[in-house]
Every structure is written in C-alpha cells, then in structure tokens.
Short mmCIF file of C-alpha atoms in Angstrom, two decimals:
data_model
loop_
_atom_site.label_atom_id
_atom_site.label_comp_id
_atom_site.label_asym_id
_atom_site.label_seq_id
_atom_site.Cartn_x
_atom_site.Cartn_y
_atom_site.Cartn_z
CA MET A 277 0.00 0.00 0.00
CA SER A 278 1.29 3.44 -0.87
CA THR A 279 0.60 6.70 0.83
CA THR A 280 1.66 10.28 0.71
CA THR A 281 3.55 10.71 3.95
CA PRO A 282 5.87 13.33 5.42
CA VAL A 283 9.61 13.01 5.62
CA PRO A 284 11.02 14.27 8.94
CA CYS A 285 13.39 17.19 8.96
CA THR A 286 15.51 17.91 11.99
CA PHE A 287 17.28 21.12 12.87
CA SER A 288 19.78 21.81 15.62
CA PHE A 289 18.31 22.47 19.01
CA VAL A 290 17.69 26.06 19.96
CA SER A 291 18.37 26.97 23.56
CA VAL A 292 15.26 27.96 25.47
CA VAL A 293 15.07 29.16 29.05
CA LYS A 294 14.32 26.07 31.05
CA LYS A 295 11.09 26.19 32.96
CA THR A 296 10.54 24.36 36.21
CA ALA A 297 7.59 22.79 37.90
CA LEU A 298 6.70 26.30 39.04
CA THR A 299 5.22 26.70 35.56
CA VAL A 300 2.25 24.69 36.73
CA LEU A 301 1.91 26.69 39.92
CA SER A 302 2.23 30.02 38.18
CA ALA A 303 -0.49 29.04 35.72
CA ALA A 304 -2.84 28.48 38.62
CA LEU A 305 -1.82 31.63 40.48
CA LEU A 306 -1.56 34.10 37.59
CA PRO A 307 -2.58 37.44 39.07
CA ALA A 308 -5.12 39.61 37.38
CA LEU A 309 -3.37 41.65 34.74
CA THR A 310 -3.56 45.35 35.36
CA ALA A 311 -3.30 46.44 31.73
CA LEU A 312 -6.57 46.58 29.86
CA PRO A 313 -6.79 44.06 26.99
CA ALA A 314 -7.15 45.41 23.48
CA HIS A 315 -10.43 44.27 21.98
CA ALA A 316 -10.93 43.72 18.27
CA ALA A 317 -14.49 43.85 17.03
CA PRO A 318 -15.29 40.47 15.45
CA THR A 319 -16.64 40.45 11.94
CA ASP A 320 -20.24 39.24 11.59
CA ASP A 321 -21.73 39.42 8.13
CA LYS A 322 -25.01 37.95 9.37
CA PRO A 323 -26.23 40.88 11.48
CA GLY A 324 -29.86 39.81 11.24
CA LYS A 325 -29.15 36.62 13.15
CA ARG A 326 -28.64 36.96 16.88
CA GLN A 327 -25.36 35.36 17.93
CA PRO A 328 -25.03 33.55 21.27
CA GLN A 329 -22.91 35.27 23.88
CA PRO A 330 -20.12 33.68 25.96
CA PRO A 331 -20.44 33.33 29.73
CA PRO A 332 -19.32 36.40 31.69
CA MET A 333 -16.58 34.34 33.32
CA MET A 334 -14.96 31.15 32.10
CA SER A 335 -12.17 28.85 33.25
CA THR A 336 -8.91 30.52 34.18
CA VAL A 337 -6.70 27.52 33.41
CA GLY A 338 -3.64 29.04 31.78
CA GLY A 339 -4.19 32.51 33.20
CA ALA A 340 -6.83 34.86 34.59
CA GLN A 341 -7.13 36.86 31.39
CA LEU A 342 -8.14 33.75 29.42
CA GLY A 343 -11.26 33.50 31.56
CA LEU A 344 -12.58 36.85 30.35
CA PRO A 345 -15.03 37.14 27.46
CA GLY A 346 -14.01 38.90 24.28
CA THR A 347 -10.67 39.33 22.56
CA GLN A 348 -7.56 39.25 24.73
CA VAL A 349 -4.32 40.66 23.36
CA LYS A 350 -1.57 42.95 24.67
CA LEU A 351 0.18 44.65 21.78
CA GLY A 352 3.72 45.92 22.18
CA ARG A 353 5.74 48.36 20.14
CA GLY A 354 5.67 47.44 16.46
CA ALA A 355 3.09 44.70 16.90
CA PRO A 356 0.51 44.34 14.11
CA VAL A 357 -3.15 44.76 14.96
CA LEU A 358 -5.33 41.67 14.85
CA PRO A 359 -7.08 40.89 11.56
CA LYS A 360 -10.53 42.45 11.23
CA GLU A 361 -12.00 39.48 9.37
CA LEU A 362 -12.47 37.22 12.39
CA SER A 363 -15.93 35.84 13.19
CA GLY A 364 -15.19 32.69 15.19
CA ARG A 365 -17.12 32.35 18.42
CA SER A 366 -13.87 31.23 19.97
CA TRP A 367 -10.25 31.19 18.84
CA ILE A 368 -6.70 31.08 20.13
CA VAL A 369 -3.19 31.39 18.71
CA ALA A 370 -0.25 30.18 20.78
CA ASP A 371 3.46 29.48 20.58
CA ALA A 372 3.84 25.69 20.47
CA GLU A 373 7.34 25.86 21.97
CA SER A 374 6.90 28.12 24.96
CA GLY A 375 3.16 27.63 25.39
CA ASP A 376 2.63 31.40 25.39
CA VAL A 377 -0.85 32.42 24.28
CA LEU A 378 -0.31 35.35 21.93
CA ALA A 379 -4.00 36.24 21.61
CA SER A 380 -7.37 34.66 22.25
CA HIS A 381 -11.09 35.22 21.94
CA ASN A 382 -13.43 33.44 24.36
CA SER A 383 -10.86 30.64 24.41
CA HIS A 384 -12.48 28.79 27.33
CA TRP A 385 -16.02 28.97 25.93
CA ARG A 386 -17.38 25.41 26.06
CA LEU A 387 -18.70 24.62 22.58
CA PRO A 388 -19.40 21.49 20.51
CA PRO A 389 -16.05 20.42 19.00
CA ALA A 390 -17.18 18.27 16.03
CA SER A 391 -14.42 16.06 14.62
CA THR A 392 -11.60 18.06 16.20
CA LEU A 393 -12.41 15.81 19.19
CA LYS A 394 -10.82 13.00 17.16
CA MET A 395 -7.47 14.53 18.20
CA LEU A 396 -8.24 13.50 21.77
CA PHE A 397 -9.40 10.09 20.55
CA ALA A 398 -6.13 9.57 18.69
CA ASP A 399 -3.94 10.97 21.47
CA THR A 400 -5.63 8.54 23.87
CA VAL A 401 -5.96 5.35 21.80
CA LEU A 402 -3.13 5.52 19.25
CA PRO A 403 -0.41 4.44 21.74
CA ARG A 404 -2.51 1.44 22.85
CA LEU A 405 -2.80 -0.41 19.53
CA SER A 406 -0.01 -1.76 17.33
CA LYS A 407 -0.11 -0.30 13.82
CA SER A 408 0.59 -3.71 12.32
CA GLN A 409 -2.33 -5.42 14.06
CA VAL A 410 -4.93 -6.73 11.60
CA TYR A 411 -8.61 -6.88 12.50
CA LYS A 412 -11.67 -8.40 10.82
CA VAL A 413 -14.61 -6.04 11.15
CA LYS A 414 -17.90 -7.33 12.55
CA ASP A 415 -21.28 -5.83 11.79
CA THR A 416 -21.67 -4.92 15.47
CA ASP A 417 -18.51 -2.80 15.26
CA LEU A 418 -20.28 -0.44 12.88
CA ALA A 419 -23.54 -0.26 14.80
CA GLY A 420 -24.66 3.11 16.08
CA ILE A 421 -22.81 5.31 13.60
CA GLY A 422 -24.62 8.65 13.48
CA GLU A 423 -26.72 9.61 10.48
CA GLY A 424 -24.78 11.75 8.03
CA SER A 425 -21.42 10.77 9.53
CA SER A 426 -18.24 11.16 7.54
CA LEU A 427 -17.02 7.69 6.56
CA VAL A 428 -13.84 6.26 5.07
CA GLY A 429 -15.62 3.18 3.74
CA ILE A 430 -14.88 0.34 6.17
CA LYS A 431 -16.91 -2.79 5.42
CA GLU A 432 -17.93 -5.64 7.68
CA ASP A 433 -16.29 -9.05 7.14
CA HIS A 434 -13.23 -7.30 5.68
CA THR A 435 -9.82 -7.06 7.33
CA TYR A 436 -7.93 -3.83 7.95
CA SER A 437 -4.71 -2.99 9.72
CA VAL A 438 -4.74 -0.52 12.57
CA HIS A 439 -2.53 1.63 10.33
CA ASP A 440 -5.25 1.65 7.66
CA MET A 441 -7.86 2.73 10.15
CA TRP A 442 -5.77 5.59 11.54
CA LEU A 443 -5.39 6.88 8.00
CA GLY A 444 -9.18 6.75 7.81
CA VAL A 445 -9.50 8.73 11.03
CA PHE A 446 -6.98 11.46 10.22
CA LEU A 447 -7.54 11.88 6.49
CA ARG A 448 -11.24 11.20 5.97
CA SER A 449 -12.41 11.84 9.52
CA GLY A 450 -14.07 8.43 9.29
CA ASN A 451 -16.49 7.77 12.10
CA ASP A 452 -16.59 4.14 10.95
CA ALA A 453 -12.86 3.86 11.67
CA VAL A 454 -13.35 5.45 15.10
CA HIS A 455 -16.07 2.92 15.94
CA VAL A 456 -13.90 -0.05 14.99
CA LEU A 457 -10.80 1.25 16.80
CA SER A 458 -12.95 1.95 19.87
CA GLU A 459 -14.12 -1.67 19.86
CA MET A 460 -10.51 -2.79 19.64
CA ASN A 461 -9.77 -0.53 22.62
CA GLY A 462 -12.34 -2.35 24.73
CA GLY A 463 -15.59 -0.79 23.60
CA TRP A 464 -17.31 2.52 23.04
CA ASP A 465 -18.07 3.26 26.69
CA LYS A 466 -14.55 2.37 27.84
CA THR A 467 -13.10 4.63 25.17
CA VAL A 468 -15.25 7.53 26.41
CA VAL A 469 -13.89 6.99 29.92
CA ASP A 470 -10.31 6.69 28.65
CA MET A 471 -10.62 9.90 26.66
CA GLN A 472 -12.13 11.80 29.58
CA THR A 473 -9.38 10.58 31.88
CA HIS A 474 -6.73 11.70 29.40
CA ALA A 475 -8.40 15.09 28.94
CA ASP A 476 -8.34 15.60 32.70
CA GLU A 477 -4.66 14.64 32.80
CA LEU A 478 -3.91 17.23 30.12
CA GLN A 479 -5.87 19.82 32.13
CA ALA A 480 -8.31 20.10 29.24
CA LEU A 481 -11.00 20.73 31.82
CA ASP A 482 -13.54 22.35 29.50
CA THR A 483 -13.88 19.03 27.66
CA THR A 484 -16.70 16.55 28.23
CA VAL A 485 -16.61 13.44 26.06
CA VAL A 486 -19.83 11.67 25.06
CA SER A 487 -19.08 10.39 21.55
CA PRO A 488 -15.43 9.59 20.70
CA ASP A 489 -15.91 10.47 17.02
CA GLY A 490 -17.03 14.03 17.79
CA TYR A 491 -20.55 13.44 16.46
CA ASP A 492 -23.03 15.88 17.99
CA ALA A 493 -24.18 14.56 21.37
CA LYS A 494 -25.94 16.22 24.28
CA GLY A 495 -23.42 17.60 26.75
CA GLN A 496 -20.38 17.03 24.54
CA VAL A 497 -18.21 20.16 24.59
CA SER A 498 -14.64 21.36 24.43
CA SER A 499 -12.99 24.74 23.95
CA ALA A 500 -10.43 26.38 21.71
CA TYR A 501 -8.01 26.31 24.63
CA ASP A 502 -8.54 22.60 25.30
CA LEU A 503 -8.31 21.59 21.65
CA THR A 504 -4.99 23.43 21.42
CA LEU A 505 -3.70 21.64 24.53
CA ILE A 506 -4.76 18.31 23.03
CA ALA A 507 -3.10 19.05 19.70
CA ARG A 508 0.10 20.05 21.49
CA SER A 509 0.09 16.72 23.30
CA GLY A 510 -0.66 14.72 20.16
CA MET A 511 2.06 16.39 18.13
CA GLN A 512 4.66 15.00 20.52
CA LYS A 513 3.86 11.51 19.20
CA LYS A 514 5.65 10.50 16.00
CA ASP A 515 2.72 8.51 14.57
CA PHE A 516 0.26 11.28 15.39
CA ARG A 517 2.47 13.82 13.61
CA GLU A 518 2.83 11.64 10.54
CA TYR A 519 -0.85 10.76 10.23
CA CYS A 520 -2.16 14.29 10.67
CA SER A 521 0.29 15.65 8.10
CA THR A 522 -0.38 12.97 5.47
CA ALA A 523 -1.97 14.53 2.40
CA SER A 524 -3.32 11.42 0.65
CA ALA A 525 -3.16 7.66 0.91
CA THR A 526 -4.36 4.42 -0.66
CA PHE A 527 -7.09 2.72 1.36
CA PRO A 528 -8.22 -0.94 1.11
CA GLY A 529 -11.50 -1.38 -0.74
CA GLU A 530 -13.90 -4.25 -1.30
CA LYS A 531 -12.69 -7.83 -1.68
CA LYS A 532 -14.65 -9.74 -4.31
CA LYS A 533 -14.42 -13.50 -4.57
CA GLY A 534 -11.74 -14.64 -6.97
CA LYS A 535 -10.41 -11.12 -7.53
CA LYS A 536 -7.64 -9.02 -6.09
CA ARG A 537 -8.85 -6.69 -3.38
CA GLU A 538 -9.67 -3.24 -4.65
CA SER A 539 -8.22 -0.02 -3.26
CA PHE A 540 -8.98 3.68 -3.59
CA GLN A 541 -7.39 7.02 -2.85
CA ILE A 542 -8.34 9.14 0.13
CA GLN A 543 -7.30 12.76 0.70
CA ASN A 544 -6.91 14.73 3.88
CA THR A 545 -9.88 17.01 4.53
CA ASN A 546 -7.61 19.69 6.05
CA ARG A 547 -7.76 22.29 3.27
CA LEU A 548 -4.85 24.30 4.64
CA LEU A 549 -2.73 21.18 4.22
CA THR A 550 -3.85 20.05 0.77
CA GLY A 551 -5.57 23.03 -0.83
CA ALA A 552 -9.17 22.56 -1.92
CA TRP A 553 -12.45 24.43 -2.42
CA GLY A 554 -10.74 27.73 -3.07
CA VAL A 555 -8.33 27.48 -0.12
CA GLU A 556 -4.62 27.75 -0.85
CA PRO A 557 -2.30 25.37 1.03
CA TYR A 558 -0.80 27.29 3.95
CA LYS A 559 2.98 27.48 3.80
CA GLY A 560 4.35 25.63 6.81
CA MET A 561 1.10 23.78 7.64
CA ALA A 562 1.59 20.30 9.11
CA GLY A 563 -1.82 19.23 10.54
CA VAL A 564 -3.86 18.92 12.76
CA LYS A 565 -7.67 18.34 12.42
CA ASN A 566 -10.85 19.92 11.11
CA GLY A 567 -14.50 19.24 11.86
CA ASN A 568 -18.01 20.28 10.91
CA THR A 569 -21.41 19.32 12.31
CA THR A 570 -24.84 20.91 12.54
CA HIS A 571 -24.45 22.08 16.14
CA ALA A 572 -20.71 22.73 16.18
CA GLY A 573 -20.44 24.52 12.86
CA ALA A 574 -16.93 24.44 11.42
CA THR A 575 -13.99 23.87 13.75
CA PHE A 576 -10.26 23.65 13.08
CA THR A 577 -6.98 23.23 14.92
CA GLY A 578 -3.72 23.62 13.01
CA VAL A 579 0.02 23.71 13.56
CA ALA A 580 2.44 25.54 11.28
CA GLN A 581 6.05 26.67 11.20
CA ARG A 582 7.79 29.71 9.79
CA GLY A 583 11.53 29.87 10.34
CA ASP A 584 12.18 28.55 13.84
CA LYS A 585 8.77 29.59 15.15
CA VAL A 586 5.97 27.00 15.50
CA LEU A 587 2.42 28.17 16.22
CA LEU A 588 -0.82 26.43 17.12
CA VAL A 589 -4.20 27.88 16.19
CA THR A 590 -7.79 26.85 16.88
CA VAL A 591 -10.94 28.46 15.47
CA MET A 592 -14.46 27.38 16.44
CA ASN A 593 -17.70 28.13 14.61
CA PRO A 594 -17.10 31.28 12.55
CA SER A 595 -20.28 33.12 11.55
CA ALA A 596 -18.89 34.69 8.37
CA SER A 597 -20.57 33.50 5.19
CA GLU A 598 -17.37 33.37 3.12
CA GLY A 599 -16.53 29.91 1.86
CA SER A 600 -14.17 27.87 4.04
CA ALA A 601 -14.23 30.63 6.67
CA VAL A 602 -12.73 28.47 9.41
CA TYR A 603 -9.59 27.87 7.32
CA LYS A 604 -9.26 31.45 6.14
CA GLU A 605 -9.61 32.82 9.65
CA ALA A 606 -7.08 30.29 10.97
CA ALA A 607 -4.65 31.37 8.23
CA ARG A 608 -5.14 35.05 9.12
CA LEU A 609 -4.43 34.31 12.78
CA LEU A 610 -1.30 32.35 11.88
CA ASP A 611 -0.07 35.17 9.65
CA TRP A 612 -0.68 37.61 12.48
CA GLY A 613 0.97 35.34 15.04
CA PHE A 614 4.16 34.90 13.05
CA GLU A 615 4.41 38.66 12.54
CA ALA A 616 3.51 39.47 16.14
CA ALA A 617 5.80 36.94 17.82
CA GLY A 618 8.14 38.77 20.18
CA LYS A 619 6.10 41.97 19.95
CA VAL A 620 3.18 41.05 22.22
CA THR A 621 2.92 40.25 25.89
CA PRO A 622 1.37 36.79 26.38
CA VAL A 623 -2.17 36.81 27.75
CA GLY A 624 -1.79 33.31 29.20
CA GLU A 625 -0.11 29.99 28.62
CA LEU A 626 -0.79 26.42 27.57
CA VAL A 627 -0.38 24.49 30.79
CA PRO A 628 1.48 21.18 31.08
CA PRO A 629 -0.28 17.96 32.13
CA LYS A 630 -1.08 17.37 35.78
CA SER A 631 1.58 14.66 36.07
CA ALA A 632 4.24 17.21 35.16
CA ALA A 633 3.67 18.95 38.49
CA THR A 634 4.58 15.83 40.43
CA GLY A 635 7.03 14.24 38.03
CA GLY A 636 4.72 11.27 37.61
CA GLY A 637 4.13 9.67 34.26
CA ALA A 638 7.34 10.98 32.78
CA PRO A 639 7.49 10.28 29.07
CA THR A 640 10.01 7.99 27.45
CA ALA A 641 13.04 9.81 26.17
CA PRO A 642 13.37 9.78 22.37
CA GLY A 643 15.82 7.05 21.41
CA GLY A 644 16.28 6.31 25.09
CA GLY A 645 15.33 2.65 25.09
CA GLY A 646 12.49 3.17 27.50
CA LYS A 647 14.34 5.31 30.00
CA SER A 648 12.44 8.10 31.67
CA ALA A 649 12.99 11.53 30.23
CA LYS A 650 12.82 13.06 33.66
CA GLY A 651 15.95 14.86 34.64
CA GLY A 652 17.65 14.08 31.35
CA GLY A 653 18.94 17.58 30.83
CA ALA A 654 21.16 18.68 27.98
CA SER A 655 22.90 15.32 27.53
CA ASP A 656 19.60 13.60 26.76
CA SER A 657 18.68 16.42 24.39
CA ALA A 658 21.98 16.01 22.53
CA ALA A 659 21.46 12.26 22.29
CA ALA A 660 17.98 12.81 20.92
CA ALA A 661 19.38 15.23 18.35
CA ASP A 662 22.03 12.74 17.22
CA ASP A 663 19.40 10.02 16.94
CA ALA A 664 17.11 12.31 14.93
CA ARG A 665 19.94 13.30 12.56
CA THR A 666 20.77 9.63 11.98
CA ARG A 667 17.16 8.81 11.17
CA LEU A 668 16.92 11.86 8.90
CA ALA A 669 19.99 10.79 6.92
CA ALA A 670 18.51 7.33 6.44
CA SER A 671 15.16 8.70 5.31
CA ASP A 672 16.82 11.14 2.89
CA ASP A 673 18.73 8.27 1.27
CA ALA A 674 15.59 6.19 0.97
CA ALA A 675 13.59 9.05 -0.51
CA SER A 676 16.19 10.25 -3.04
CA GLY A 677 14.80 10.64 -6.54
CA VAL A 678 11.19 10.45 -5.33
CA GLY A 679 9.04 13.32 -6.60
CA THR A 680 7.51 15.73 -4.13
CA ALA A 681 3.74 15.32 -3.97
CA LEU A 682 3.02 18.28 -1.71
CA ALA A 683 5.23 20.81 0.03
CA VAL A 684 4.24 21.18 3.66
CA ALA A 685 7.01 23.59 4.58
CA GLY A 686 8.30 23.58 8.08
CA GLY A 687 11.16 21.98 9.89
CA VAL A 688 10.84 21.18 13.54
CA LEU A 689 8.26 20.69 16.21
CA VAL A 690 8.97 21.28 19.81
CA VAL A 691 9.15 18.37 22.16
CA LEU A 692 7.42 19.77 25.16
CA ALA A 693 9.22 17.47 27.57
CA ALA A 694 12.87 18.05 28.27
CA GLY A 695 12.63 17.09 31.91
CA VAL A 696 9.04 16.15 32.57
CA PHE A 697 7.07 18.51 30.34
CA LEU A 698 9.49 21.38 29.93
CA VAL A 699 10.28 23.16 26.71
CA ASN A 700 13.92 23.02 25.73
CA ARG A 701 14.14 20.64 22.85
CA ARG A 702 12.47 19.92 19.52
CA TRP A 703 11.26 17.03 17.44
CA PRO A 704 10.88 16.86 13.67
CA LEU A 705 7.89 18.57 12.12
CA PRO A 706 7.17 17.20 8.65
CA ALA A 707 9.03 19.28 6.09
CA LEU A 708 7.98 17.73 2.79
CA THR A 709 5.24 15.32 1.90
CA ARG A 710 6.59 12.72 -0.49
CA ARG A 711 5.03 9.75 -2.25
CA ARG A 712 6.67 6.54 -1.06
CA PRO A 713 5.63 3.05 0.09
CA ARG A 714 4.21 2.65 3.57
CA PRO A 715 3.85 -0.76 5.26
#
C-alpha cells in the first residue's frame, strides 16, 4: 500500500530558558493583569441573526485573562493589529514551543467540537494499539454510527490494519474507523472513559466526552483552549504527527471473490494542508484536524512553522458567510501570530499535564530505550538530536529521486518534555510530503 507521507526534517536544538515545575503553579496563580486588553471587534456578516454570547466568566486555566469574554491581546511596540475578518465564536493562537498564548477570543467557551475531538481520541488510543495489528470487522462494530457521519468506507467481514484505520481517522475523519478502533480498545463506553481521563490529565477541563468520534451529542463540549492543549500533546507523538500531516493515501476497498482486493485514494480534509475548495495550502502547515457538524459549525486546529517559530491555532464556529471561513480565519491568525511573535505580551499559557507537576508519568526519552525523560537535561537532548539526525539521513537516502507530492514547509516541532514537560528541545515537524511506500 502506498501513501503520501511526510519526511522528517531535523534542525539543531535552539536553547530555550528552562522552565521548572513552578510553571504549573504560576499558571494556577496568575494574578489579574492590570493592563486593559485590546479588543478587536469580530466580523459578523449575518447581522440579522442573533449570535449567542459567551459566559461572563470562564475557566482561568492558563491565566486569569483567558477567563474573560471577548478578545484578549496585549500589543507591544511594532506589533501588528489583529485581523478584522475574524468571526469565530472562539479562537486562540499560541506558541507551540513556549506555550505562550499570543492572543485569544473566548478561548475557554465550552462549545461542541465536532471532529476536532478526534485529536483526543487519537492521542488517547493511538499508543494502545499496534499499527501492524490486523482486524476483521464485525457488523456490530459499525452499529450506532450517526446519520450523516463522515465515513472512510470500512466494510464488515473485511480485514484492515490498525494503520489503515488511523489513516481513515486522520484523512477522511471516518467515524466508521473510530467505531472499529474503539471496539478494539475495549468498547465505546470504555473509550469515552479513557478519553475523559486523558483530557483531565492534560488539564483540558472544558472538555466533556460523550461520543469519541465528535458526532453531535448532548453535553459534549470542548474549547479552543482545550483543543490546542490536546493538539500540542498529540504532536509529541511520531505517529500522530505523521498521520495528521499525510496529504493522501491508498485505502483498502472491497474484496470480491476470486479477484484481487480493490483499493482507492483518500485525501486529507484539512484544506490548509492540501488546498481545496478555493483554499490555498498554507505554507508551513503540518496538521492537525478539522470538523463540521450541525451544532458545532466548522472547527479547526492547526500547527504551522515559519523559520524557527511553531504556532498552534484553533478556530471554532465562525459566523462569516465566506466559503471555508474556518480555514481562512485560521490562516489570518497564523499570519498575524508569526508577525507578532516577540512583539506582544502573552495573555496566558498552555499548561502542562497534571503529572508534570509531580514528576509522575514521565514520558520515554526519544531514542532512550524506554528510560524516563525526567531529569535528562542537555545530555539527553543532545542524544535525541544525534538520533534524529541519523534517522533523517537514512530517510533522505531512501527518498532520493522520489518526486515531491506536496510541500508542507516547516522543519521542527517542539518536544514539550525536556525534563518532565518542559520546553527546551524539539522534534521533527514534517518538512515535505513525499510519495513513497508505507507498510
């Protein structure tokens, strides 16, 4: 099976001021900021329709100012003003490396997330299942899929690898793939509990999981802040990074008796990644996930790099009537964020997981053979860099002469765990999407 998949690109580490566990404490104790936030009037080209209003106070996870309604930004000398064409009910743009929130708008407003919730599903379940595992789908696995769901085309009594199904989740937002993977994880209800537990660990406390595929369900909510936290966690996982940045792939089709099994092409629905429906591919875009349902409207979380700066953006339910508004508004915020970086005072931060405060659940060090990353310091970072450069050289040799299918510019993604969850080293962010065989 062939797929369009990213080739890692690794740059030298950039020194960053090492944070300590006090990061967690300071997030909780952020004092009220004395300077008044600058408010940008959101664009609404549907003035005849009354828009819902955010709560007067929301969660203050990540900083007191993030709990206030309206646009939060503190412009410094030379900083550009925010784009006028922003109509999302909620949005946020943050530095993926430092976790600094550059600007936000109702970022803790609890809203239906649509398929962006699949980021939490993947971040929770992906590490639990081997990609090479093969599974024969039962009719009961596909029971209960919501009417009008996005599907990748999984059929009962057919076999699929876990790898195939993750491609279906990330590229086609296939609710059928989510249902089957949930069954493999121990069932739908168990997966809901697992996802909720993981959300709580990430301090994504605005998030309530009811349906793992993000299908509209009573009480199911998240927030722009939480979705950005979840994306930041997911992007630390190599498989997550590769799947969400894959532009297109070949997916197994129907098997007819006496004939070779069919296959068909699937394309990523992230229009800033692939370009579609009048949206130009965003230079530096490398994932993450989009969604759209009746109650949620359009939602999108993305990660992009320009130079050595990596930004995360989330936009939820824009009211503008322009086509593909959620992508265009996300692109405007990214453009602003790259220009504003270093010229604004952060209005909050993306907090680390709860376990980072205690040192529990320390992640495995990259290339460390299962050793804890806790307390690794600069020597572990250097080892990780050497390992990454070795793997990059091997992948470059293997990919030589292969045509580029899609440029997803970029270079590196921050590993948010130098000690426990501290920010002083980076991992590869997909630089180019190339066509090559995938197992």
